[in-house]
Amino acid sequence: MKNRIFFQPLYFLFWMLYFIVARAIFLVYHLDRSSELTSAEVINTFIYGLRLDASFAAYISALPFVLVLLSALWQKLQVVKLVRYYTIVLLALLSTLLTVDLELYSHWGFRLDASPLQYLSSPTEIAASAAGAPLFILFVVTLAISVSFIFLYRRVFDLVKYKRQLNRWLFSGGALLFAALLVLPLRGGWQQIPINQSVVYFSDKPFANHAGLNMPWNLMHALLKYKKSAHNPYQYMPEQEAEERVASLYAASSADSTQQLLRVAKPNVLFIILESYTAKFIESLGGEKGVTPNLDKFAKEGINFTNIYAAGDRSEKGMVALLSGYPVQTTTSIIKYPHKTEKMPQLSQVFEQSGYSTSYYYGGELEFANIKSYLRNGGYDRLIDKYDFDPSTYNSKWGAHDHILFERVQQDLKQEKQPFFCTVYTLSSHEPFETPIPAKFPGSDEESKFRNSVYYTDWALGKFIEEAKKQDWWQNTLVVIAADHGHRLPGDDPNHVPSKFKIPCILAGGALAHGGITISDVGSQTDIAATLLAQLNMPHQDFKWSRNLLAPTASSFAFYVFNDGFGYITPEGVLTFDNVAKKPIIKEEGVSEEQLLNGKAYMQQSFEDFVRK
């Protein structure tokens, strides 16, 4: 029997060992990315990660430490089974979360935090997103790490194997000392500011920093601040300086002079939003050949904006960026706060005020990620979603296939009151990438399935436009085509790189007076709203974060955010910045200090605007 005075420090070390093994599993699971690290960087993920490991081990150890102290003061108190069951339950829970994190990182490029909470109200959508995950492998990993550490605990660390060998008061004093000492690892030391994620950020390679994070600590930290939308953590400069810098970027957006491309004064507007349409699959944007032949044809015939970037990396964030011209937040989303979205402008509101009928079509569930509340605030006359389609037309996860969606839109527009503003949102190019037509490209891996799903949506879109050209409303219609966000595939882009965010933006339709135009200026998804309204001579002053891409400007830029970082692209070069490490990840040769300051100012002011809403 061991002396019980040693139980507390050994129990703490048990959890430290668990987190070290968990980090090793993370590195092995993502071996393709780990192989890009040097041996020193791999070792440093463990060394730098120790402080967060120790912090969370301290949180976990607090209850057992207190129970041991109480058992010393009150000897009749039986705590052996209580500590054992507490440990076993925690091992099962943490092991499950760790395996969820393994797969989540593959898709989202950041460690598990509070982000999935946005989707708890839509469990079917969560299941759809997880459909492509290797569930059996993840189950085996969960079981293996849980059983292994439960066995280790029972054999070596279980409190039953420790006997009190000191007098009561001496043992109580030692137990109290160990409990008090937990404060040090818990807050990361004696320093004034408690520990945070930045202590593990040692590398210029984001994956190395992410591997160093303690996932449960990161999740706990995110959950504690999940509801805090009243504080701006991005204070890079005095507020007045930030305001002035951002204002200068939009100084030309209110100019009256703009290139006029329409031959119709008050055209119908058909706004088509394509799910996950990355520029990497679009030949006219420098991507793969043959994946989107119809979209490439529309780009050639219409107005093709070739340097547009999504403002974020999730569907609900892209929705707000497109329809409200509003910047995306890093670790949260304004769409979660209906009281905030009520104060935002929406294209549907402007069109409705101008006498347009308004409608929104989606083959899936509008409740997903709180999108429905946002659209309701936009005042659409009619919302069509999954439950307006025959269940026989559904794919296995999301809802109606895209060609079914387009057929419904085609049918309804024949009777639609003109002028109309109709928004159509596709879904088939979302995981698990199911298509109702034979595969165009070989392969059964995730990337091949994604490629085929993009091809299918392009096929459905092509059929829709071909039929639309035969309708009376076509000659008076402007078609806007854009993506909600890009994608890590093909190529498995890291979370921060511009290629993950580059998307199509095309103007087409019979209302165009000119076609075959390519516009290569750098722009953002948020700029589409002001550009559209300016073409229609409609007011767009409320869309203050959106600039007219067809008006003369001295500031051509795109700003996007990823999980606690931002990208800021200008003709001079690409800058991506980590808000945790507070240093650039990518800073191309042409990027000046002025561009870095403007990017920080935009990050600061856009989040401040979100806070104040």
Coordinates of C-alpha atoms in Angstrom, one line a residue:
M1 CA 0.0 0.0 0.0
K2 CA 1.2 3.5 -0.9
N3 CA 1.1 6.4 1.5
R4 CA -2.1 8.4 0.8
I5 CA -0.1 11.6 1.1
F6 CA 1.2 10.9 -2.4
F7 CA -2.3 10.3 -4.0
Q8 CA -2.9 14.0 -4.8
P9 CA 0.3 14.7 -6.8
L10 CA 0.1 11.3 -8.5
Y11 CA -3.5 11.9 -9.4
F12 CA -2.6 15.2 -11.0
L13 CA 0.3 13.5 -13.0
F14 CA -2.2 10.8 -14.1
W15 CA -4.2 13.5 -16.0
M16 CA -1.0 15.1 -17.3
L17 CA -0.1 11.7 -18.8
Y18 CA -3.6 11.4 -20.3
F19 CA -3.3 14.8 -22.1
I20 CA 0.2 13.9 -23.4
V21 CA -1.2 10.7 -24.9
A22 CA -4.1 12.6 -26.3
R23 CA -1.8 15.1 -28.1
A24 CA 0.2 12.2 -29.5
I25 CA -3.0 10.7 -30.9
F26 CA -4.0 14.1 -32.4
L27 CA -0.6 14.3 -34.2
V28 CA -0.8 10.7 -35.5
Y29 CA -4.4 11.1 -36.7
H30 CA -3.3 14.2 -38.7
L31 CA -0.1 12.6 -39.8
D32 CA -0.3 14.3 -43.2
R33 CA 0.0 17.7 -41.4
S34 CA 2.3 16.5 -38.7
S35 CA 4.8 15.3 -41.3
E36 CA 5.2 18.9 -42.4
L37 CA 6.6 19.7 -38.9
T38 CA 10.2 19.3 -38.0
S39 CA 11.2 17.0 -35.1
A40 CA 11.8 20.1 -32.9
E41 CA 8.4 21.5 -33.7
V42 CA 6.7 18.2 -32.8
I43 CA 8.6 18.1 -29.5
N44 CA 7.6 21.7 -28.8
T45 CA 3.9 20.9 -29.2
F46 CA 4.3 18.8 -26.1
I47 CA 6.6 21.2 -24.2
Y48 CA 4.6 24.3 -24.9
G49 CA 1.3 22.4 -24.4
L50 CA 2.3 21.4 -20.8
R51 CA 1.0 24.6 -19.2
L52 CA -2.5 24.3 -20.6
D53 CA -2.4 20.5 -19.8
A54 CA -1.5 21.4 -16.2
S55 CA -4.2 24.0 -16.1
F56 CA -6.9 21.6 -17.1
A57 CA -5.5 18.8 -15.0
A58 CA -5.8 21.2 -12.0
Y59 CA -9.4 21.9 -12.8
I60 CA -10.1 18.2 -12.9
S61 CA -8.1 17.4 -9.8
A62 CA -9.8 20.1 -7.6
L63 CA -12.8 17.9 -6.5
P64 CA -10.7 14.8 -5.7
F65 CA -8.2 16.9 -3.8
V66 CA -11.0 18.5 -1.7
L67 CA -12.5 15.1 -1.1
V68 CA -9.2 13.7 0.1
L69 CA -8.8 16.7 2.4
L70 CA -12.3 16.2 3.8
S71 CA -11.7 12.4 4.4
A72 CA -8.6 13.4 6.4
L73 CA -10.7 15.7 8.6
W74 CA -13.7 13.3 8.8
Q75 CA -12.3 9.8 8.7
K76 CA -15.7 8.2 8.4
L77 CA -16.2 9.9 5.0
Q78 CA -15.8 7.2 2.3
V79 CA -14.5 8.9 -0.9
V80 CA -12.7 6.0 -2.7
K81 CA -15.7 5.0 -4.9
L82 CA -16.7 8.6 -5.4
V83 CA -13.3 9.6 -6.8
R84 CA -13.1 6.4 -8.9
Y85 CA -16.5 7.0 -10.5
Y86 CA -15.8 10.6 -11.0
T87 CA -12.5 9.7 -12.8
I88 CA -14.1 7.0 -15.0
V89 CA -17.0 9.3 -16.1
L90 CA -14.5 12.1 -17.0
L91 CA -12.3 9.7 -18.9
A92 CA -15.3 8.5 -21.0
L93 CA -16.5 12.0 -21.6
L94 CA -13.1 13.5 -22.5
S95 CA -12.2 10.6 -24.7
T96 CA -15.4 11.1 -26.7
L97 CA -14.7 14.8 -27.0
L98 CA -11.1 14.2 -28.1
T99 CA -12.2 11.9 -30.9
V100 CA -14.9 14.4 -32.0
D101 CA -12.1 17.0 -32.1
L102 CA -9.9 14.7 -34.3
E103 CA -12.5 14.7 -37.0
L104 CA -13.7 18.2 -36.5
Y105 CA -10.2 19.6 -37.1
S106 CA -10.0 17.7 -40.4
H107 CA -13.0 19.7 -41.7
W108 CA -12.9 23.1 -39.8
G109 CA -9.2 23.5 -39.2
F110 CA -9.5 24.5 -35.6
R111 CA -9.8 22.7 -32.2
L112 CA -13.1 22.0 -30.6
D113 CA -14.7 25.1 -29.1
A114 CA -18.2 26.5 -28.7
S115 CA -18.8 26.7 -32.4
P116 CA -20.9 23.5 -32.6
L117 CA -23.3 24.9 -30.1
Q118 CA -24.7 27.0 -32.9
Y119 CA -26.1 23.9 -34.6
L120 CA -27.6 22.0 -31.6
S121 CA -31.1 23.1 -32.6
S122 CA -30.6 21.3 -35.9
P123 CA -29.4 17.7 -35.0
T124 CA -30.3 16.3 -38.4
E125 CA -27.9 18.8 -40.1
I126 CA -25.2 17.9 -37.6
A127 CA -25.7 14.2 -38.5
A128 CA -25.5 15.1 -42.2
S129 CA -22.2 16.9 -41.7
A130 CA -20.8 14.0 -39.8
A131 CA -22.0 11.4 -42.3
G132 CA -18.6 11.2 -44.0
A133 CA -16.7 10.7 -40.8
P134 CA -14.9 7.4 -40.1
L135 CA -17.2 6.6 -37.2
F136 CA -15.9 3.1 -36.6
I137 CA -12.3 4.3 -36.3
L138 CA -13.4 7.1 -34.0
F139 CA -15.3 4.7 -31.9
V140 CA -12.3 2.4 -31.6
V141 CA -10.1 5.3 -30.7
T142 CA -12.6 6.5 -28.0
L143 CA -12.9 3.0 -26.6
A144 CA -9.2 2.3 -26.7
I145 CA -8.1 5.5 -24.8
S146 CA -11.0 5.2 -22.3
V147 CA -10.4 1.6 -21.5
S148 CA -6.6 2.0 -21.4
F149 CA -6.7 4.8 -18.9
I150 CA -9.4 3.3 -16.8
F151 CA -7.3 0.2 -16.5
L152 CA -4.2 2.2 -15.6
Y153 CA -6.1 4.2 -13.0
R154 CA -7.5 1.0 -11.3
R155 CA -4.1 -0.7 -11.3
V156 CA -1.9 2.2 -10.2
F157 CA -3.7 5.4 -9.2
D158 CA -7.0 4.2 -7.5
L159 CA -7.3 5.7 -4.1
V160 CA -8.0 2.3 -2.6
K161 CA -4.3 1.5 -3.1
Y162 CA -3.3 4.3 -0.8
K163 CA -3.3 4.0 3.0
R164 CA -3.0 6.8 5.5
Q165 CA 0.4 6.4 7.2
L166 CA 0.7 9.8 8.9
N167 CA -1.1 11.2 11.8
R168 CA -4.4 12.8 11.1
W169 CA -3.3 16.5 11.4
L170 CA -0.1 16.1 9.5
F171 CA -1.9 14.3 6.7
S172 CA -4.6 17.0 6.7
G173 CA -2.0 19.7 6.5
G174 CA -0.3 18.0 3.5
A175 CA -3.7 17.5 1.8
L176 CA -4.6 21.2 2.3
L177 CA -1.2 22.3 0.9
F178 CA -1.6 20.2 -2.2
A179 CA -5.1 21.5 -2.8
A180 CA -3.9 25.1 -2.4
L181 CA -1.0 24.5 -4.7
L182 CA -3.5 23.7 -7.5
V183 CA -4.0 27.4 -7.9
L184 CA -0.6 27.7 -9.6
P185 CA -1.1 25.3 -12.5
L186 CA -4.8 26.3 -12.7
R187 CA -4.1 29.9 -13.6
G188 CA -0.7 29.2 -15.2
G189 CA 1.6 30.7 -12.6
W190 CA 1.8 33.8 -10.4
Q191 CA 1.6 36.3 -13.2
Q192 CA -1.1 39.0 -13.2
I193 CA -2.9 37.8 -16.3
P194 CA -4.3 34.2 -16.1
I195 CA -3.1 31.7 -18.7
N196 CA -4.6 31.7 -22.2
Q197 CA -4.2 29.9 -25.5
S198 CA -1.3 32.2 -26.6
V199 CA 1.1 30.3 -24.3
V200 CA 1.2 27.4 -26.7
Y201 CA 1.7 29.5 -29.8
F202 CA 5.4 29.0 -30.6
S203 CA 5.4 28.5 -34.3
D204 CA 4.7 30.2 -37.6
K205 CA 2.8 27.1 -38.6
P206 CA -0.8 27.2 -37.3
F207 CA -1.0 23.4 -37.1
A208 CA 1.9 23.2 -34.7
N209 CA 0.2 25.8 -32.4
H210 CA -3.2 24.0 -32.7
A211 CA -1.5 20.7 -31.8
G212 CA -0.1 22.3 -28.6
L213 CA -3.6 23.3 -27.4
N214 CA -5.3 21.3 -24.7
M215 CA -8.7 20.6 -26.3
P216 CA -10.8 20.4 -23.1
W217 CA -9.2 23.6 -21.8
N218 CA -9.9 25.3 -25.1
L219 CA -13.5 24.1 -25.0
M220 CA -14.0 25.2 -21.4
H221 CA -12.6 28.6 -22.2
A222 CA -14.9 29.0 -25.2
L223 CA -18.0 27.9 -23.3
L224 CA -17.3 30.4 -20.6
K225 CA -17.1 33.2 -23.1
Y226 CA -19.8 31.8 -25.4
K227 CA -22.5 34.2 -24.3
K228 CA -20.3 37.2 -24.0
S229 CA -21.0 39.4 -26.9
A230 CA -20.7 42.7 -25.0
H231 CA -16.9 42.9 -25.1
N232 CA -14.5 43.5 -28.0
P233 CA -11.3 41.4 -27.5
Y234 CA -9.6 43.0 -30.5
Q235 CA -8.2 46.3 -29.2
Y236 CA -5.2 46.9 -31.5
M237 CA -5.2 50.7 -31.5
P238 CA -7.1 53.7 -30.2
E239 CA -10.7 53.6 -31.3
Q240 CA -10.5 56.9 -33.2
E241 CA -7.5 55.7 -35.3
A242 CA -9.3 52.4 -36.1
E243 CA -12.4 54.3 -37.2
E244 CA -10.4 56.7 -39.4
R245 CA -8.6 53.8 -41.0
V246 CA -11.7 51.8 -41.8
A247 CA -13.5 55.0 -43.0
S248 CA -10.7 55.7 -45.5
L249 CA -11.2 52.2 -47.0
Y250 CA -14.8 53.0 -47.8
A251 CA -14.3 56.7 -48.7
A252 CA -15.0 56.1 -52.4
S253 CA -17.9 53.7 -51.8
S254 CA -20.4 56.6 -51.7
A255 CA -19.3 58.0 -55.1
D256 CA -22.1 58.5 -57.6
S257 CA -20.0 57.5 -60.6
T258 CA -20.3 53.8 -61.3
Q259 CA -20.1 51.6 -64.4
Q260 CA -23.7 50.9 -65.6
L261 CA -24.2 47.4 -66.9
L262 CA -28.0 47.2 -67.1
R263 CA -30.4 48.0 -69.9
V264 CA -33.5 47.7 -67.6
A265 CA -34.3 50.3 -65.0
K266 CA -36.1 48.0 -62.6
P267 CA -35.2 44.4 -63.4
N268 CA -36.2 41.3 -61.5
V269 CA -33.3 40.0 -59.4
L270 CA -32.6 36.3 -59.1
F271 CA -29.9 35.8 -56.4
I272 CA -28.4 32.3 -56.5
I273 CA -26.2 31.2 -53.6
L274 CA -24.1 28.1 -54.3
E275 CA -23.1 25.9 -51.3
S276 CA -19.3 25.5 -50.8
Y277 CA -18.5 26.7 -54.4
T278 CA -14.7 27.1 -54.2
A279 CA -12.8 28.8 -57.0
K280 CA -10.5 25.8 -57.0
F281 CA -13.2 24.0 -59.1
I282 CA -14.0 26.8 -61.5
E283 CA -11.9 27.0 -64.6
S284 CA -12.7 30.7 -65.3
L285 CA -11.2 31.5 -61.9
G286 CA -8.0 29.5 -62.5
G287 CA -9.4 26.2 -61.1
E288 CA -9.9 22.7 -62.4
K289 CA -11.2 22.3 -65.9
G290 CA -14.5 20.7 -66.6
V291 CA -16.1 20.7 -63.1
T292 CA -18.4 23.7 -63.7
P293 CA -18.8 24.1 -67.5
N294 CA -22.1 26.0 -67.1
L295 CA -20.8 28.4 -64.5
D296 CA -17.8 29.1 -66.7
K297 CA -20.2 29.7 -69.7
F298 CA -22.2 32.2 -67.6
A299 CA -18.9 33.9 -66.5
K300 CA -17.9 34.3 -70.2
E301 CA -21.3 35.7 -71.2
G302 CA -21.8 37.9 -68.3
I303 CA -19.8 39.9 -65.8
N304 CA -17.2 37.8 -64.1
F305 CA -15.6 39.1 -60.8
T306 CA -12.4 37.1 -60.6
N307 CA -10.9 38.2 -57.3
I308 CA -13.7 37.8 -54.8
Y309 CA -13.3 36.3 -51.3
A310 CA -15.8 34.9 -48.9
A311 CA -16.0 36.8 -45.6
G312 CA -16.0 33.6 -43.5
D313 CA -16.1 29.8 -43.7
R314 CA -19.6 28.8 -42.6
S315 CA -23.0 28.9 -44.4
E316 CA -24.8 31.1 -41.9
K317 CA -21.9 33.6 -41.9
G318 CA -21.9 33.7 -45.7
M319 CA -25.6 34.3 -45.7
V320 CA -25.2 37.5 -43.6
A321 CA -22.2 38.7 -45.7
L322 CA -24.2 38.3 -48.9
L323 CA -27.6 39.5 -48.0
S324 CA -26.6 42.2 -45.5
G325 CA -23.1 43.1 -46.7
Y326 CA -22.0 42.5 -43.1
P327 CA -18.6 41.3 -41.9
V328 CA -18.2 37.9 -40.2
Q329 CA -17.1 37.5 -36.6
T330 CA -14.3 35.1 -35.6
T331 CA -15.4 32.8 -32.8
T332 CA -19.1 33.6 -33.0
S333 CA -21.8 34.7 -35.5
I334 CA -24.2 37.6 -35.4
I335 CA -26.9 35.3 -36.8
K336 CA -27.1 33.7 -33.3
Y337 CA -28.5 36.9 -31.9
P338 CA -31.9 37.8 -33.5
H339 CA -32.0 41.1 -31.5
K340 CA -28.8 42.1 -33.4
T341 CA -29.9 40.9 -36.8
E342 CA -33.1 43.0 -36.4
K343 CA -30.9 46.0 -36.6
M344 CA -29.1 45.0 -39.8
P345 CA -30.0 46.0 -43.3
Q346 CA -31.1 43.2 -45.7
L347 CA -31.4 43.2 -49.5
S348 CA -34.9 41.9 -49.2
Q349 CA -36.0 44.9 -47.2
V350 CA -34.7 47.3 -49.8
F351 CA -36.4 45.5 -52.6
E352 CA -39.6 45.2 -50.7
Q353 CA -39.6 49.0 -50.1
S354 CA -39.1 49.4 -53.8
G355 CA -42.3 47.4 -54.7
Y356 CA -40.6 44.0 -55.3
S357 CA -42.2 40.7 -54.3
T358 CA -39.6 38.7 -52.3
S359 CA -39.0 35.0 -51.9
Y360 CA -36.4 32.6 -50.5
Y361 CA -35.9 29.0 -51.6
Y362 CA -33.9 26.4 -49.9
G363 CA -34.2 22.6 -50.1
G364 CA -33.1 22.0 -46.5
E365 CA -34.2 23.2 -43.0
L366 CA -34.2 26.9 -42.5
E367 CA -33.9 26.5 -38.8
F368 CA -30.3 25.4 -39.3
A369 CA -27.9 27.7 -37.5
N370 CA -30.7 30.2 -36.8
I371 CA -31.0 31.2 -40.4
K372 CA -34.8 31.3 -40.3
S373 CA -34.9 34.1 -37.7
Y374 CA -32.5 36.1 -39.8
L375 CA -34.7 35.7 -42.9
R376 CA -37.8 36.6 -40.9
N377 CA -36.1 39.8 -39.9
G378 CA -35.5 40.4 -43.6
G379 CA -39.3 40.5 -44.2
Y380 CA -39.4 38.0 -47.1
D381 CA -42.9 37.5 -48.5
R382 CA -42.4 33.8 -48.8
L383 CA -40.0 31.3 -47.4
I384 CA -39.8 27.9 -49.1
D385 CA -37.8 25.1 -47.4
K386 CA -37.5 21.3 -47.1
Y387 CA -41.0 20.8 -45.8
D388 CA -42.5 22.3 -49.0
F389 CA -41.0 19.4 -51.1
D390 CA -42.0 15.8 -51.4
P391 CA -39.9 13.6 -49.1
S392 CA -39.2 11.3 -52.1
T393 CA -37.1 14.1 -53.6
Y394 CA -34.8 14.3 -50.5
N395 CA -31.2 13.1 -50.4
S396 CA -30.4 11.0 -47.3
K397 CA -29.3 13.9 -45.1
W398 CA -30.1 17.4 -46.0
G399 CA -33.3 17.7 -48.1
A400 CA -34.4 18.2 -51.7
H401 CA -31.8 17.7 -54.4
D402 CA -30.7 20.9 -56.2
H403 CA -32.4 20.1 -59.5
I404 CA -35.7 19.6 -57.6
L405 CA -35.2 23.0 -55.9
F406 CA -34.6 24.7 -59.3
E407 CA -37.6 23.0 -60.8
R408 CA -39.8 24.5 -58.0
V409 CA -38.3 27.9 -58.5
Q410 CA -38.9 27.7 -62.2
Q411 CA -42.5 26.7 -61.7
D412 CA -43.2 29.5 -59.1
L413 CA -41.5 32.3 -61.1
K414 CA -44.0 31.7 -64.0
Q415 CA -46.7 33.1 -61.7
E416 CA -44.5 35.4 -59.6
K417 CA -45.5 39.1 -59.4
Q418 CA -42.9 41.3 -61.1
P419 CA -40.6 42.8 -60.3
F420 CA -39.3 40.1 -58.0
F421 CA -36.3 39.5 -55.8
C422 CA -35.9 35.8 -55.5
T423 CA -33.1 34.2 -53.4
V424 CA -32.2 30.5 -54.1
Y425 CA -29.8 28.6 -51.9
T426 CA -28.5 25.2 -53.1
L427 CA -27.3 22.4 -50.8
S428 CA -26.2 19.3 -52.7
S429 CA -22.5 20.3 -52.7
H430 CA -22.4 20.1 -48.9
E431 CA -21.2 17.0 -47.1
P432 CA -21.9 14.1 -47.5
F433 CA -21.9 15.1 -51.2
E434 CA -24.7 12.9 -52.5
T435 CA -25.8 13.3 -56.1
P436 CA -28.8 11.8 -58.0
I437 CA -26.9 11.5 -61.3
P438 CA -24.0 9.2 -62.3
A439 CA -20.6 10.4 -61.2
K440 CA -18.8 12.5 -63.7
F441 CA -15.3 11.9 -62.2
P442 CA -13.8 8.7 -60.9
G443 CA -13.0 8.1 -57.2
S444 CA -14.8 7.4 -54.0
D445 CA -12.7 9.5 -51.6
E446 CA -14.1 12.7 -50.1
E447 CA -12.5 15.0 -52.6
S448 CA -13.9 13.0 -55.6
K449 CA -17.3 13.1 -54.0
F450 CA -17.1 16.8 -53.5
R451 CA -16.0 17.3 -57.1
N452 CA -18.9 15.3 -58.4
S453 CA -21.4 17.2 -56.2
V454 CA -20.2 20.5 -57.5
Y455 CA -20.5 19.2 -61.0
Y456 CA -24.1 18.0 -60.3
T457 CA -25.1 21.4 -58.9
D458 CA -23.6 23.1 -62.0
W459 CA -25.6 20.6 -64.2
A460 CA -28.8 21.5 -62.3
L461 CA -28.0 25.2 -62.5
G462 CA -27.3 24.9 -66.3
K463 CA -30.7 23.2 -66.9
F464 CA -32.4 25.9 -64.9
I465 CA -30.9 28.8 -66.8
E466 CA -31.5 27.1 -70.1
E467 CA -35.2 26.8 -69.3
A468 CA -35.3 30.3 -67.7
K469 CA -34.1 31.8 -71.0
K470 CA -37.4 30.6 -72.6
Q471 CA -39.5 32.5 -70.0
D472 CA -41.0 35.9 -70.5
W473 CA -39.4 37.2 -67.3
W474 CA -35.8 36.4 -68.4
Q475 CA -35.2 39.5 -70.5
N476 CA -36.0 41.7 -67.5
T477 CA -34.0 39.7 -65.0
L478 CA -30.5 40.2 -63.5
V479 CA -29.0 37.0 -62.1
V480 CA -26.5 37.2 -59.3
I481 CA -24.5 34.0 -58.7
A482 CA -22.1 33.7 -55.7
A483 CA -21.0 31.1 -53.1
D484 CA -21.8 31.1 -49.4
H485 CA -18.2 30.2 -48.7
G486 CA -15.2 28.3 -50.2
H487 CA -13.8 25.0 -49.1
R488 CA -10.6 23.3 -47.8
L489 CA -10.9 20.8 -50.7
P490 CA -9.4 20.2 -53.1
G491 CA -5.9 20.3 -51.7
D492 CA -6.9 20.3 -48.0
D493 CA -6.1 24.0 -47.5
P494 CA -5.1 25.1 -44.0
N495 CA -7.8 27.2 -42.3
H496 CA -6.2 30.6 -43.0
V497 CA -5.1 30.5 -46.6
P498 CA -6.8 32.7 -49.3
S499 CA -7.4 29.8 -51.7
K500 CA -9.9 28.4 -49.1
F501 CA -11.9 31.6 -49.3
K502 CA -11.9 32.5 -53.0
I503 CA -15.3 32.2 -54.5
P504 CA -17.2 33.0 -57.7
C505 CA -19.3 36.1 -58.3
I506 CA -21.0 36.5 -61.6
L507 CA -23.7 38.8 -63.0
A508 CA -25.8 37.3 -65.8
G509 CA -29.3 37.5 -67.2
G510 CA -31.3 39.2 -69.9
A511 CA -31.2 42.5 -68.1
L512 CA -27.5 43.0 -68.8
A513 CA -26.7 45.6 -71.4
H514 CA -23.1 44.4 -71.7
G515 CA -21.5 41.0 -71.3
G516 CA -18.1 39.3 -71.6
I517 CA -16.6 41.6 -69.0
T518 CA -14.0 40.5 -66.5
I519 CA -13.4 42.6 -63.4
S520 CA -10.2 41.6 -61.6
D521 CA -10.2 44.1 -58.7
V522 CA -9.9 42.5 -55.3
G523 CA -13.3 42.4 -53.5
S524 CA -15.2 40.8 -50.7
Q525 CA -18.4 38.8 -50.5
T526 CA -19.7 41.7 -48.4
D527 CA -19.4 44.0 -51.4
I528 CA -21.9 42.3 -53.5
A529 CA -24.9 43.9 -51.8
A530 CA -23.8 47.5 -52.4
T531 CA -22.7 46.7 -56.0
L532 CA -26.1 45.2 -56.8
L533 CA -28.1 48.1 -55.3
A534 CA -25.9 50.7 -57.0
Q535 CA -26.6 49.1 -60.3
L536 CA -30.3 49.4 -59.6
N537 CA -30.0 53.0 -58.3
M538 CA -31.4 51.8 -55.0
P539 CA -30.2 53.2 -51.6
H540 CA -27.4 51.4 -50.1
Q541 CA -26.1 53.8 -47.4
D542 CA -27.2 51.5 -44.7
F543 CA -24.9 48.8 -46.0
K544 CA -21.9 50.6 -44.6
W545 CA -19.6 47.5 -44.6
S546 CA -20.3 47.0 -48.3
R547 CA -18.6 48.9 -51.2
N548 CA -19.6 49.2 -54.8
L549 CA -17.1 47.2 -56.8
L550 CA -18.1 49.0 -60.0
A551 CA -17.3 52.5 -58.6
P552 CA -13.9 54.2 -58.7
T553 CA -12.0 53.5 -55.6
A554 CA -8.5 53.9 -54.2
S555 CA -9.0 50.9 -51.8
S556 CA -9.3 47.5 -53.4
F557 CA -9.3 44.9 -50.6
A558 CA -10.9 41.8 -49.2
F559 CA -11.2 41.0 -45.5
Y560 CA -12.1 37.5 -44.1
V561 CA -12.0 35.8 -40.8
F562 CA -11.2 32.3 -39.7
N563 CA -11.3 30.9 -36.2
D564 CA -9.7 33.8 -34.2
G565 CA -7.7 35.2 -37.1
F566 CA -8.2 37.3 -40.2
G567 CA -7.0 37.6 -43.8
Y568 CA -6.6 41.0 -45.5
I569 CA -5.9 41.0 -49.2
T570 CA -5.0 43.9 -51.4
P571 CA -3.3 44.2 -54.8
E572 CA 0.0 44.5 -52.9
G573 CA -0.3 41.1 -51.4
V574 CA -1.8 38.7 -48.9
L575 CA -1.7 39.1 -45.1
T576 CA -3.2 36.6 -42.7
F577 CA -3.0 37.3 -39.0
D578 CA -3.4 35.2 -35.9
N579 CA -5.4 37.1 -33.2
V580 CA -4.2 34.7 -30.5
A581 CA -0.5 34.8 -31.3
K582 CA -0.9 38.4 -32.3
K583 CA 1.4 38.0 -35.3
P584 CA 1.1 37.4 -39.0
I585 CA 0.9 33.8 -40.4
I586 CA 1.4 34.9 -44.0
K587 CA 2.9 38.3 -44.9
E588 CA 3.8 38.5 -48.5
E589 CA 6.7 40.6 -49.7
G590 CA 4.5 43.5 -50.9
V591 CA 2.5 43.8 -47.7
S592 CA 3.4 47.0 -45.9
E593 CA 3.0 48.0 -42.3
E594 CA 0.1 50.2 -43.3
Q595 CA -1.8 47.2 -44.7
L596 CA -1.2 45.3 -41.4
L597 CA -2.5 48.3 -39.4
N598 CA -5.6 48.5 -41.7
G599 CA -6.3 44.9 -41.3
K600 CA -6.1 45.2 -37.5
A601 CA -8.3 48.3 -37.6
Y602 CA -10.9 46.4 -39.7
M603 CA -10.9 43.5 -37.3
Q604 CA -11.3 45.8 -34.3
Q605 CA -14.0 48.0 -35.8
S606 CA -16.1 45.2 -37.4
F607 CA -16.2 43.3 -34.1
E608 CA -17.0 46.6 -32.2
D609 CA -19.9 47.1 -34.5
F610 CA -21.1 43.6 -33.8
V611 CA -20.8 44.3 -30.0
R612 CA -22.8 47.5 -30.2
K613 CA -25.7 46.1 -32.2

